[in-house]
Tab-separated table of C-alpha atoms and ligand atoms in Angstrom:
chain	number	residue	atom	x	y	z
A	25	MET	CA	3.162	-18.334	-58.904
A	26	GLN	CA	0.805	-15.591	-59.075
A	27	GLU	CA	-2.148	-17.624	-57.861
A	28	ASN	CA	-0.087	-18.789	-54.863
A	29	GLY	CA	0.956	-15.202	-54.155
A	30	GLN	CA	-2.591	-14.099	-54.167
A	31	LYS	CA	-3.747	-16.969	-51.813
A	32	GLU	CA	-0.774	-15.877	-49.602
A	33	ASN	CA	-2.191	-12.423	-49.501
A	34	THR	CA	-5.790	-13.502	-48.889
A	35	LYS	CA	-4.400	-15.839	-45.997
A	36	THR	CA	-2.475	-12.992	-44.635
A	37	VAL	CA	-5.236	-10.501	-44.732
A	38	ILE	CA	-7.524	-12.909	-42.969
A	39	ILE	CA	-4.906	-13.755	-40.377
A	40	ARG	CA	-4.237	-9.936	-39.903
A	41	ARG	CA	-8.053	-9.258	-39.517
A	42	LEU	CA	-8.473	-12.150	-36.853
A	43	VAL	CA	-5.446	-10.810	-34.945
A	44	LYS	CA	-6.586	-7.284	-35.232
A	45	ILE	CA	-10.235	-8.513	-33.838
A	46	ALA	CA	-8.547	-10.442	-31.065
A	47	LEU	CA	-6.319	-7.462	-30.096
A	48	SER	CA	-9.208	-5.044	-30.353
A	49	ASN	CA	-11.102	-7.132	-27.779
A	50	VAL	CA	-8.114	-7.280	-25.414
A	51	THR	CA	-7.794	-3.478	-25.616
A	52	PHE	CA	-11.612	-3.236	-25.184
A	53	ASP	CA	-11.405	-5.455	-22.079
A	54	LEU	CA	-8.642	-3.716	-20.539
A	55	ASP	CA	-10.469	-0.319	-21.305
A	56	ILE	CA	-13.804	-1.237	-19.605
A	57	MET	CA	-11.971	-3.062	-16.493
A	58	LYS	CA	-11.954	-0.646	-13.688
A	59	VAL	CA	-8.923	-0.525	-11.492
A	60	GLY	CA	-8.276	1.498	-8.303
A	61	ILE	CA	-8.651	1.820	-4.494
A	62	ASP	CA	-10.515	-1.040	-3.115
A	63	LEU	CA	-10.038	-0.311	0.659
A	64	ILE	CA	-8.058	2.682	2.238
A	65	HIS	CA	-7.196	3.363	6.018
A	66	PHE	CA	-4.699	5.733	7.593
A	67	ALA	CA	-2.760	5.629	10.854
A	68	THR	CA	-1.152	8.418	12.966
A	69	SER	CA	0.875	8.487	16.058
A	70	ASP	CA	-0.760	8.432	19.415
A	71	TYR	CA	0.562	11.946	20.411
A	72	PHE	CA	0.098	15.649	19.201
A	73	LEU	CA	1.564	19.249	19.887
A	74	GLY	CA	-1.043	21.922	19.918
A	75	MET	CA	-0.140	24.981	17.754
A	76	ASP	CA	-1.169	27.272	20.953
A	77	THR	CA	1.700	25.484	22.920
A	78	PHE	CA	3.982	25.975	19.872
A	79	ALA	CA	3.107	29.720	19.522
A	80	GLN	CA	3.349	30.280	23.155
A	81	GLU	CA	6.735	29.062	23.442
A	82	LYS	CA	7.965	30.914	20.187
A	83	GLY	CA	6.246	33.996	21.427
A	84	ILE	CA	4.365	34.350	18.191
A	85	ASP	CA	0.590	35.129	17.611
A	86	VAL	CA	-1.089	31.852	17.451
A	87	ASN	CA	-3.248	32.997	14.592
A	88	LYS	CA	-0.247	32.895	12.389
A	89	TYR	CA	-0.712	29.066	12.635
A	90	TYR	CA	-4.403	28.901	13.010
A	91	VAL	CA	-5.213	31.427	10.158
A	92	GLY	CA	-1.879	32.234	8.283
A	93	ILE	CA	-0.559	28.551	8.019
A	94	GLY	CA	-3.901	27.035	8.703
A	95	GLN	CA	-2.875	24.290	11.234
A	96	GLU	CA	-4.215	23.758	14.627
A	97	LYS	CA	-2.208	20.417	15.838
A	98	MET	CA	0.579	18.372	14.513
A	99	SER	CA	0.714	14.619	15.080
A	100	ILE	CA	4.057	13.902	16.868
A	101	ALA	CA	5.761	10.433	16.730
A	102	PRO	CA	7.583	9.041	19.811
A	103	PRO	CA	11.014	7.623	19.340
A	104	ASP	CA	9.632	4.039	19.184
A	105	GLU	CA	7.363	4.774	16.342
A	106	ASP	CA	8.644	4.947	12.837
A	107	ILE	CA	7.422	4.439	9.311
A	108	VAL	CA	7.159	0.654	9.749
A	109	SER	CA	5.086	0.772	12.942
A	110	LEU	CA	3.036	3.590	11.381
A	111	ALA	CA	2.457	1.699	8.180
A	112	ALA	CA	1.643	-1.711	9.978
A	113	LYS	CA	-1.186	0.282	11.909
A	114	ALA	CA	-2.351	1.597	8.579
A	115	VAL	CA	-2.385	-1.813	6.941
A	116	GLU	CA	-3.580	-4.240	9.524
A	117	PRO	CA	-7.338	-3.346	9.192
A	118	ILE	CA	-7.483	-3.924	5.586
A	119	LEU	CA	-5.850	-7.290	6.124
A	120	GLN	CA	-8.420	-8.241	8.469
A	121	GLN	CA	-10.959	-7.946	5.619
A	122	ILE	CA	-9.133	-9.885	3.158
A	123	ASP	CA	-6.998	-13.071	2.601
A	124	ARG	CA	-3.510	-11.589	3.149
A	125	ALA	CA	-1.941	-14.470	1.214
A	126	GLN	CA	-3.514	-12.707	-2.127
A	127	ILE	CA	-1.339	-9.812	-1.728
A	128	THR	CA	0.963	-9.837	-4.911
A	129	ALA	CA	3.142	-6.627	-4.136
A	130	VAL	CA	3.774	-3.912	-1.677
A	131	MET	CA	4.718	-0.405	-2.906
A	132	PHE	CA	6.190	1.588	0.067
A	133	ALA	CA	6.440	5.074	-0.614
A	134	THR	CA	8.380	7.214	1.982
A	135	GLU	CA	10.731	10.132	2.382
A	136	THR	CA	11.736	8.873	5.864
A	137	GLY	CA	13.850	5.912	4.689
A	138	ILE	CA	15.294	3.689	7.649
A	139	ASP	CA	17.796	1.754	5.432
A	140	GLN	CA	19.733	2.721	2.582
A	141	SER	CA	19.579	-0.723	1.052
A	142	LYS	CA	16.852	-2.848	2.671
A	143	SER	CA	13.354	-1.578	1.859
A	144	ALA	CA	10.934	-0.790	4.515
A	145	GLY	CA	8.277	-2.961	3.110
A	146	VAL	CA	10.427	-6.044	4.110
A	147	PHE	CA	10.263	-5.419	7.841
A	148	LEU	CA	6.428	-4.740	7.337
A	149	HIS	CA	6.435	-8.333	5.607
A	150	LYS	CA	7.461	-10.052	8.645
A	151	LEU	CA	5.691	-8.026	11.002
A	152	LEU	CA	2.101	-8.453	9.151
A	153	ASN	CA	2.995	-12.186	8.079
A	154	LEU	CA	2.631	-11.314	4.339
A	155	PRO	CA	3.013	-14.176	1.996
A	156	SER	CA	6.586	-14.905	0.461
A	157	ARG	CA	5.037	-14.896	-3.013
A	158	CYS	CA	4.872	-11.158	-2.940
A	159	ARG	CA	7.174	-8.565	-4.221
A	160	MET	CA	8.293	-5.564	-2.106
A	161	ILE	CA	9.659	-2.253	-3.566
A	162	GLU	CA	10.663	1.078	-1.763
A	163	LEU	CA	9.624	4.247	-3.838
A	164	LYS	CA	11.174	7.725	-3.044
A	165	HIS	CA	10.572	11.133	-4.242
A	166	ALA	CA	9.751	13.499	-1.257
A	167	CYS	CA	6.045	13.832	-1.076
A	168	TYR	CA	5.358	12.445	-4.680
A	169	ALA	CA	6.176	8.748	-4.250
A	170	GLY	CA	2.655	7.744	-2.898
A	171	ALA	CA	1.125	9.003	-6.166
A	172	ALA	CA	3.794	7.150	-8.063
A	173	GLY	CA	3.111	3.972	-6.288
A	174	LEU	CA	-0.735	4.364	-6.873
A	175	GLN	CA	-0.181	4.776	-10.713
A	176	MET	CA	2.240	1.886	-11.035
A	177	ALA	CA	-0.024	-0.374	-8.954
A	178	THR	CA	-2.931	0.528	-11.205
A	179	ALA	CA	-1.032	-0.304	-14.256
A	180	LEU	CA	0.162	-3.542	-13.018
A	181	VAL	CA	-3.256	-4.715	-12.103
A	182	LYS	CA	-4.584	-3.595	-15.565
A	183	VAL	CA	-1.925	-6.042	-17.018
A	184	ASN	CA	-2.512	-8.771	-14.317
A	185	PRO	CA	-6.117	-8.426	-13.244
A	186	GLN	CA	-5.751	-11.055	-10.486
A	187	GLU	CA	-2.993	-9.038	-8.827
A	188	LYS	CA	-3.814	-7.271	-5.322
A	189	ILE	CA	-1.196	-4.710	-4.308
A	190	LEU	CA	-0.912	-2.726	-1.192
A	191	VAL	CA	0.444	0.825	-1.765
A	192	ILE	CA	1.514	2.438	1.416
A	193	ALA	CA	2.473	5.967	1.873
A	194	ALA	CA	4.310	6.522	5.191
A	195	ASP	CA	6.328	9.669	6.680
A	196	ILE	CA	7.492	11.348	9.649
A	197	ALA	CA	7.721	15.190	8.836
A	198	LYS	CA	10.763	16.501	10.714
A	199	TYR	CA	12.692	19.934	10.361
A	200	ASP	CA	15.211	21.711	12.510
A	201	GLN	CA	14.059	23.109	15.756
A	202	ASP	CA	13.542	26.749	15.270
A	203	SER	CA	13.580	26.556	11.293
A	204	SER	CA	10.877	27.889	9.290
A	205	GLY	CA	9.608	24.381	8.684
A	206	GLU	CA	9.293	23.398	12.359
A	207	ALA	CA	5.474	24.441	12.402
A	208	THR	CA	4.688	22.405	9.520
A	209	GLN	CA	5.590	18.980	10.989
A	210	GLY	CA	3.362	15.941	11.460
A	211	CYS	CA	3.196	12.350	10.691
A	212	GLY	CA	0.941	9.642	9.399
A	213	ALA	CA	0.685	6.625	7.051
A	214	VAL	CA	-1.902	5.499	4.438
A	215	ALA	CA	-2.587	2.220	3.142
A	216	MET	CA	-4.438	1.526	0.037
A	217	LEU	CA	-5.412	-1.901	-1.664
A	218	ILE	CA	-5.285	-1.628	-5.375
A	219	THR	CA	-7.456	-4.164	-7.312
A	220	GLN	CA	-9.708	-4.706	-10.346
A	221	ASN	CA	-13.432	-3.641	-9.588
A	222	PRO	CA	-12.392	-1.408	-6.883
A	223	ARG	CA	-15.148	-0.494	-4.128
A	224	ILE	CA	-13.866	3.191	-3.453
A	225	LEU	CA	-12.178	4.800	-6.478
A	226	GLU	CA	-11.474	3.984	-10.010
A	227	ILE	CA	-8.338	5.523	-11.298
A	228	GLU	CA	-9.065	7.329	-14.589
A	229	PRO	CA	-6.419	7.085	-17.439
A	230	GLY	CA	-4.558	9.995	-18.288
A	231	SER	CA	-2.737	12.364	-16.086
A	232	GLY	CA	-0.504	15.541	-16.084
A	233	TYR	CA	3.130	15.326	-14.929
A	234	PHE	CA	6.082	17.644	-14.514
A	235	THR	CA	9.807	17.370	-13.338
A	236	ASP	CA	12.291	20.118	-12.611
A	237	ASP	CA	15.598	20.114	-10.888
A	238	VAL	CA	15.042	22.437	-8.077
A	239	MET	CA	16.432	22.898	-4.521
A	240	ASP	CA	13.495	23.812	-2.413
A	241	PHE	CA	13.300	20.944	0.002
A	242	TRP	CA	15.819	18.020	0.320
A	243	ARG	CA	17.428	15.800	2.950
A	244	PRO	CA	21.186	14.812	2.364
A	245	ASN	CA	22.009	11.441	3.613
A	246	HIS	CA	23.785	12.534	6.864
A	247	ARG	CA	20.554	14.311	8.254
A	248	ASN	CA	17.573	13.459	10.029
A	249	THR	CA	15.673	16.503	9.449
A	250	ALA	CA	14.852	18.175	6.009
A	251	LEU	CA	16.418	21.317	4.709
A	252	VAL	CA	13.972	23.730	3.015
A	253	ASP	CA	13.684	27.055	1.346
A	254	GLY	CA	10.306	27.543	2.559
A	255	LYS	CA	8.895	30.595	0.588
A	256	TYR	CA	10.719	29.186	-2.771
A	257	SER	CA	9.306	25.736	-1.995
A	258	THR	CA	5.530	27.346	-1.931
A	259	LYS	CA	6.152	29.061	-5.443
A	260	VAL	CA	7.647	25.903	-7.146
A	261	TYR	CA	4.559	23.941	-5.636
A	262	LEU	CA	2.142	26.411	-7.302
A	263	SER	CA	4.025	26.748	-10.699
A	264	SER	CA	4.200	22.936	-10.728
A	265	LEU	CA	0.386	22.865	-10.218
A	266	LYS	CA	-0.009	25.098	-13.391
A	267	HIS	CA	2.298	22.908	-15.446
A	268	THR	CA	0.662	19.609	-14.468
A	269	TRP	CA	-3.081	21.028	-14.960
A	270	GLU	CA	-1.935	22.141	-18.428
A	271	HIS	CA	-0.698	18.611	-19.383
A	272	PHE	CA	-3.685	16.772	-17.691
A	273	THR	CA	-6.086	18.989	-19.829
A	274	GLU	CA	-4.183	18.162	-22.951
A	275	GLN	CA	-3.881	14.500	-22.177
A	276	THR	CA	-7.520	13.960	-21.095
A	277	GLY	CA	-9.577	16.915	-22.667
A	278	ARG	CA	-11.096	17.366	-19.238
A	279	VAL	CA	-12.026	20.961	-18.033
A	280	PHE	CA	-12.354	22.446	-14.361
A	281	GLU	CA	-15.997	21.841	-14.513
A	282	ASP	CA	-15.633	18.020	-14.857
A	283	ILE	CA	-14.281	17.739	-11.519
A	284	ASP	CA	-16.466	17.645	-8.418
A	285	TYR	CA	-13.943	17.587	-5.548
A	286	PHE	CA	-10.083	18.788	-5.371
A	287	CYS	CA	-7.417	17.105	-3.239
A	288	TYR	CA	-4.027	18.526	-3.139
A	289	HIS	CA	-0.902	17.735	-1.398
A	290	ILE	CA	-0.957	19.409	2.011
A	291	PRO	CA	2.142	20.283	3.637
A	292	PHE	CA	0.113	22.775	5.646
A	293	THR	CA	-3.673	23.634	4.781
A	294	LYS	CA	-3.111	27.217	3.488
A	295	MET	CA	-1.008	25.751	0.929
A	296	ALA	CA	-4.086	23.836	-0.528
A	297	ASP	CA	-6.131	27.005	-0.021
A	298	LYS	CA	-3.654	28.616	-2.196
A	299	ALA	CA	-3.347	25.808	-4.930
A	300	HIS	CA	-6.934	25.841	-5.184
A	301	GLN	CA	-7.114	29.756	-5.711
A	302	THR	CA	-4.245	29.396	-8.375
A	303	LEU	CA	-6.419	26.881	-10.172
A	304	LEU	CA	-9.447	28.939	-10.006
A	305	LYS	CA	-7.684	31.823	-11.365
A	306	LYS	CA	-5.997	29.773	-14.268
A	307	VAL	CA	-9.383	28.533	-15.485
A	308	ASN	CA	-11.197	31.846	-14.936
A	309	SER	CA	-13.631	30.189	-12.758
A	310	GLN	CA	-16.761	32.150	-11.987
A	311	LEU	CA	-17.572	30.125	-8.847
A	312	ASP	CA	-18.203	32.391	-5.786
A	313	LYS	CA	-16.062	31.639	-2.606
A	314	ALA	CA	-18.618	29.438	-0.910
A	315	GLN	CA	-18.977	27.027	-4.104
A	316	ALA	CA	-15.330	27.009	-4.699
A	317	ASP	CA	-14.430	26.337	-0.751
A	318	ALA	CA	-17.089	23.367	-0.851
A	319	LYS	CA	-14.992	21.660	-3.626
A	320	THR	CA	-11.800	21.345	-1.333
A	321	LEU	CA	-12.174	22.297	2.469
A	322	PRO	CA	-13.661	18.778	3.342
A	323	SER	CA	-10.311	17.380	2.088
A	324	GLN	CA	-8.519	19.533	4.633
A	325	ILE	CA	-10.257	18.704	7.886
A	326	TYR	CA	-7.973	15.896	9.179
A	327	ASN	CA	-4.505	17.569	7.913
A	328	ARG	CA	-5.334	20.730	9.715
A	329	ILE	CA	-5.137	18.578	12.955
A	330	ILE	CA	-2.434	16.026	11.738
A	331	GLY	CA	0.004	18.184	10.092
A	332	ASN	CA	2.216	17.147	7.156
A	333	SER	CA	2.794	13.410	6.421
A	334	TYR	CA	4.757	14.103	3.414
A	335	SER	CA	3.872	11.241	0.880
A	336	ALA	CA	0.880	10.097	2.755
A	337	SER	CA	-0.661	13.892	3.022
A	338	LEU	CA	-2.393	13.849	-0.177
A	339	PHE	CA	-4.363	10.480	0.539
A	340	VAL	CA	-5.050	11.686	4.307
A	341	GLY	CA	-6.710	14.572	2.371
A	342	PHE	CA	-8.807	12.050	0.189
A	343	ILE	CA	-9.841	10.095	3.340
A	344	SER	CA	-10.887	13.399	4.978
A	345	LEU	CA	-12.892	14.154	2.077
A	346	LEU	CA	-14.545	10.607	2.002
A	347	ASP	CA	-15.199	10.751	5.897
A	348	ASN	CA	-16.384	14.186	5.852
A	349	VAL	CA	-18.794	14.875	2.962
A	350	LYS	CA	-22.286	14.280	4.187
A	351	ASP	CA	-23.828	13.922	0.725
A	352	ARG	CA	-23.217	10.756	-1.226
A	353	LEU	CA	-19.979	11.075	-3.297
A	354	ASP	CA	-21.323	8.250	-5.777
A	355	ASN	CA	-19.878	8.493	-9.291
A	356	LYS	CA	-18.352	11.973	-8.350
A	357	ARG	CA	-14.868	12.812	-10.021
A	358	ILE	CA	-12.134	13.638	-7.843
A	359	SER	CA	-8.833	15.176	-8.750
A	360	PHE	CA	-5.753	14.575	-6.987
A	361	PHE	CA	-2.558	16.932	-7.237
A	362	SER	CA	0.698	15.423	-5.918
A	363	TYR	CA	3.752	17.519	-5.237
A	364	GLY	CA	7.070	16.158	-4.292
A	365	SER	CA	9.794	18.959	-3.699
A	366	GLY	CA	12.823	18.754	-5.674
A	367	CYS	CA	10.638	18.378	-7.734
A	368	VAL	CA	8.030	15.854	-9.552
A	369	ALA	CA	4.522	16.677	-9.504
A	370	GLU	CA	1.348	14.874	-10.930
A	371	PHE	CA	-2.337	15.823	-11.578
A	372	PHE	CA	-4.926	12.933	-12.014
A	373	THR	CA	-8.469	12.173	-11.337
A	374	GLY	CA	-10.772	8.896	-10.153
A	375	VAL	CA	-14.441	8.330	-9.899
A	376	ILE	CA	-15.964	7.364	-6.731
A	377	GLN	CA	-17.743	3.939	-6.788
A	378	PRO	CA	-21.468	3.570	-5.841
A	379	GLY	CA	-21.717	1.934	-2.279
A	380	TYR	CA	-18.070	3.085	-1.316
A	381	GLN	CA	-19.458	4.247	2.136
A	382	THR	CA	-20.072	0.587	3.364
A	383	VAL	CA	-16.356	0.140	3.106
A	384	LEU	CA	-14.998	3.331	4.592
A	385	MET	CA	-13.129	3.013	8.072
A	386	SER	CA	-14.128	6.357	9.213
A	387	GLU	CA	-14.445	5.427	12.879
A	388	SER	CA	-11.120	4.339	13.152
A	389	HIS	CA	-9.795	7.272	11.633
A	390	ARG	CA	-11.760	9.662	14.115
A	391	GLN	CA	-10.821	7.354	17.020
A	392	GLN	CA	-7.004	7.666	16.502
A	393	ILE	CA	-7.314	11.453	16.132
A	394	ALA	CA	-9.371	11.808	19.176
A	395	GLN	CA	-7.511	9.471	21.542
A	396	ARG	CA	-4.167	11.130	21.134
A	397	THR	CA	-2.263	12.484	24.164
A	398	GLU	CA	-1.280	16.213	24.076
A	399	LEU	CA	2.344	17.007	24.647
A	400	ASP	CA	3.965	19.826	26.450
A	401	TYR	CA	6.709	21.524	24.660
A	402	PRO	CA	9.842	20.025	26.467
A	403	THR	CA	8.536	16.466	25.799
A	404	TYR	CA	7.968	17.329	22.148
A	405	ILE	CA	11.570	18.337	21.998
A	406	ASP	CA	12.561	15.049	23.787
A	407	PHE	CA	10.508	12.866	21.382
A	408	TYR	CA	11.942	14.707	18.209
A	409	TYR	CA	15.592	15.850	18.847
A	410	LYS	CA	16.941	13.899	21.784
A	411	THR	CA	17.503	10.403	20.277
A	412	ASP	CA	20.527	9.472	18.288
A	413	TYR	CA	19.482	6.801	15.983
A	414	ALA	CA	23.083	6.540	14.308
A	415	GLN	CA	24.013	3.914	17.012
A	416	SER	CA	24.589	0.233	16.420
A	417	ASP	CA	22.865	-0.685	19.598
A	418	LEU	CA	19.977	1.269	20.817
A	419	ALA	CA	17.091	0.496	23.228
A	420	LEU	CA	14.187	2.752	23.028
A	421	PRO	CA	11.670	3.609	25.885
A	422	GLN	CA	8.078	2.223	25.524
A	423	LEU	CA	6.109	5.297	24.441
A	424	ASN	CA	4.255	4.035	21.502
A	425	LYS	CA	0.723	2.710	22.671
A	426	GLY	CA	-0.310	0.855	19.452
A	427	ARG	CA	0.031	-2.755	18.371
A	428	PHE	CA	3.334	-2.551	16.344
A	429	ARG	CA	6.520	-1.047	18.040
A	430	PHE	CA	10.015	-0.163	16.729
A	431	CYS	CA	11.703	-1.181	19.761
A	432	GLY	CA	15.506	-0.388	18.962
A	433	ILE	CA	18.498	-1.545	17.265
A	434	GLU	CA	20.732	-4.391	17.961
A	435	GLN	CA	24.184	-4.800	16.055
A	436	ASP	CA	22.939	-2.326	13.400
A	437	LYS	CA	19.747	-4.385	12.763
A	438	ARG	CA	16.292	-2.821	13.535
A	439	LEU	CA	13.904	-4.687	15.914
A	440	TYR	CA	10.175	-4.416	15.828
A	441	THR	CA	7.690	-6.038	18.248
A	442	GLN	CA	3.863	-6.711	18.167
A	443	GLN	CA	2.187	-5.947	21.472
A	444	THR	CA	-1.418	-5.788	22.777
A	445	PRO	CA	-2.568	-2.447	22.740
A	446	SER	CA	-4.140	-2.607	26.119
A	447	ASN	CA	-1.128	-3.898	27.464
A	448	ALA	CA	0.767	-1.067	26.438
A	449	LEU	CA	1.161	2.172	28.404
B	2	CAA	N1	-2.608	36.293	11.744
B	2	CAA	C1	-2.911	35.726	10.541
B	2	CAA	N2	-2.083	35.384	9.706
B	2	CAA	C2	-0.737	35.764	9.994
B	2	CAA	C3	-0.056	36.134	11.132
B	2	CAA	C4	-1.220	36.577	12.143
B	2	CAA	N3	-0.898	37.033	13.288
B	2	CAA	N4	1.199	36.307	11.025
B	2	CAA	C5	1.636	35.897	9.856
B	2	CAA	N5	0.432	35.546	9.117
B	2	CAA	C6	0.459	34.931	7.661
B	2	CAA	C7	1.322	35.633	6.804
B	2	CAA	O1	0.730	36.859	6.445
B	2	CAA	C8	1.656	34.484	5.840
B	2	CAA	O2	0.500	34.637	4.797
B	2	CAA	P1	0.746	34.418	3.370
B	2	CAA	O3	1.535	33.067	3.108
B	2	CAA	O4	-0.683	34.457	2.838
B	2	CAA	O5	1.700	35.403	3.112
B	2	CAA	C9	1.480	33.227	6.508
B	2	CAA	O6	0.918	33.692	7.917
B	2	CAA	C10	2.774	32.760	6.944
B	2	CAA	O7	3.520	33.499	7.560
B	2	CAA	P2	5.018	33.682	7.191
B	2	CAA	O8	5.193	33.810	5.633
B	2	CAA	O9	5.722	34.764	8.153
B	2	CAA	O10	5.744	32.346	7.460
B	2	CAA	P3	7.013	31.838	7.930
B	2	CAA	O11	7.983	32.630	7.487
B	2	CAA	O12	7.215	31.126	9.022
B	2	CAA	O13	7.095	30.575	6.488
B	2	CAA	C11	6.473	28.649	5.285
B	2	CAA	C12	5.984	29.969	5.990
B	2	CAA	C13	7.348	29.196	4.338
B	2	CAA	C14	5.321	27.896	4.604
B	2	CAA	C15	7.058	27.784	6.567
B	2	CAA	O14	6.286	27.193	7.083
B	2	CAA	C16	8.059	26.681	5.945
B	2	CAA	O15	8.960	26.825	5.508
B	2	CAA	N6	7.307	25.480	5.859
B	2	CAA	C17	8.113	24.194	5.256
B	2	CAA	C18	7.949	24.173	3.576
B	2	CAA	C19	6.680	23.729	2.946
B	2	CAA	O16	5.773	23.251	3.514
B	2	CAA	N7	6.502	24.296	1.848
B	2	CAA	C20	5.486	23.927	0.953
B	2	CAA	C21	5.593	23.667	-0.424
B	2	CAA	S1	6.816	22.354	-0.566
B	2	CAA	C22	5.975	20.849	-0.284
B	2	CAA	O17	4.775	20.960	-0.402
B	2	CAA	C23	6.580	19.619	-0.055
B	2	CAA	C24	6.657	19.423	1.424
B	2	CAA	O18	5.478	18.620	2.137
B	2	CAA	C25	7.575	19.852	2.203
């Protein structure tokens, strides 16, 4: 009996050791496998409103916007542009570079939901001819959901390395006319392809996160525009940054000096400046102003002329950094602070992959921004406040100049079309 028992024990020990070795190999493989952003592209609308026009109309010194808020222009979506048409514009150049049949999931992050039930990604699925063996999910938490999508997609690829996931963040930031938020509108969509062995950014493990039930910005179901307690929202943003930073350092052991460039959620560029100052103070940084600015200003260039794009805004900032830092960013560590009012926030990092510059789509970003048409104030008001979308049937005038267009509603069903851009307006 005893001999049998001893044999059992020896067998069990050997089996345990084998399992342990096998598991440690799996863990090792997962640890060394890089996952992150393989391709990234953004889209914005074909129109903008200058803050000079805005300031003149409101009778306010334009420097309040240029200097105080840090905004020069805001992208304005025409009535026939929505999050689906913007998202399609952002995704299409990525699909031209890969086999679209390989996409296994789409995570669509947005504050600007278009249906209470059906996810926006399913409209996109048809418009872009995505494979039927593909999951679609819509993610919501104000401006935070894009970061949540990125983290979830990264985790999914770590478990199933063959997955190729599109994370899309798309929003049209709209506040009431004459409200404090009106100067901080804008729109845009960012599409990111998440894969193993990514060519642009490896997402690093470990992040700091924070949730608190606050009413700083919200949009009840009956409203097209957000409600905001503006000054309070800026305070909650900054305190959330401090909480996530503390959690991030506990989780990762990293310090401020380990990070080469800082990307923040950018509702308006002065907010990102304030965030950076807050972090510098928290870590007692000895950097002088020029050194400190150099770590974050390149990420603000596009947002300054696009405006807020809620869930997309942090990633528009990242693209701005990639497109505008002249030196090579190979192996540089980038931090990301995502803030979604209400509120949920997260601080995490990624490392730029050598050779990233060969797959950037900088020219498309620059062209879209340069080719926008400037609006006068009355046309901006027409675009933003004159269409009643709460109708079962609605035909929209053709103003969207891009390939993908939200053309209206028939019997409560939204309709989208593809057009040849040159045939449009
Ligand atoms: N020249 C230079 N600077 C001037 C100036 C002038 N002529 N006039 C005013 N300024 C400065 C002010 O001194 C002020 O600077 P500080 O912030 O450093 O004090 C700045 O310009 C703004 O002036 P006001 O405070 O008077 O501006 P405001 O009352 O219009 O409100 C705001 C500003 C609260 C940010 C408002 O734009 C707002 O409500 N925005 C929407 C909410 C928002 O974006 N919150 C950010 C955090 S929440 C978030 O991030 C999620 C999200 O995306 C919404």
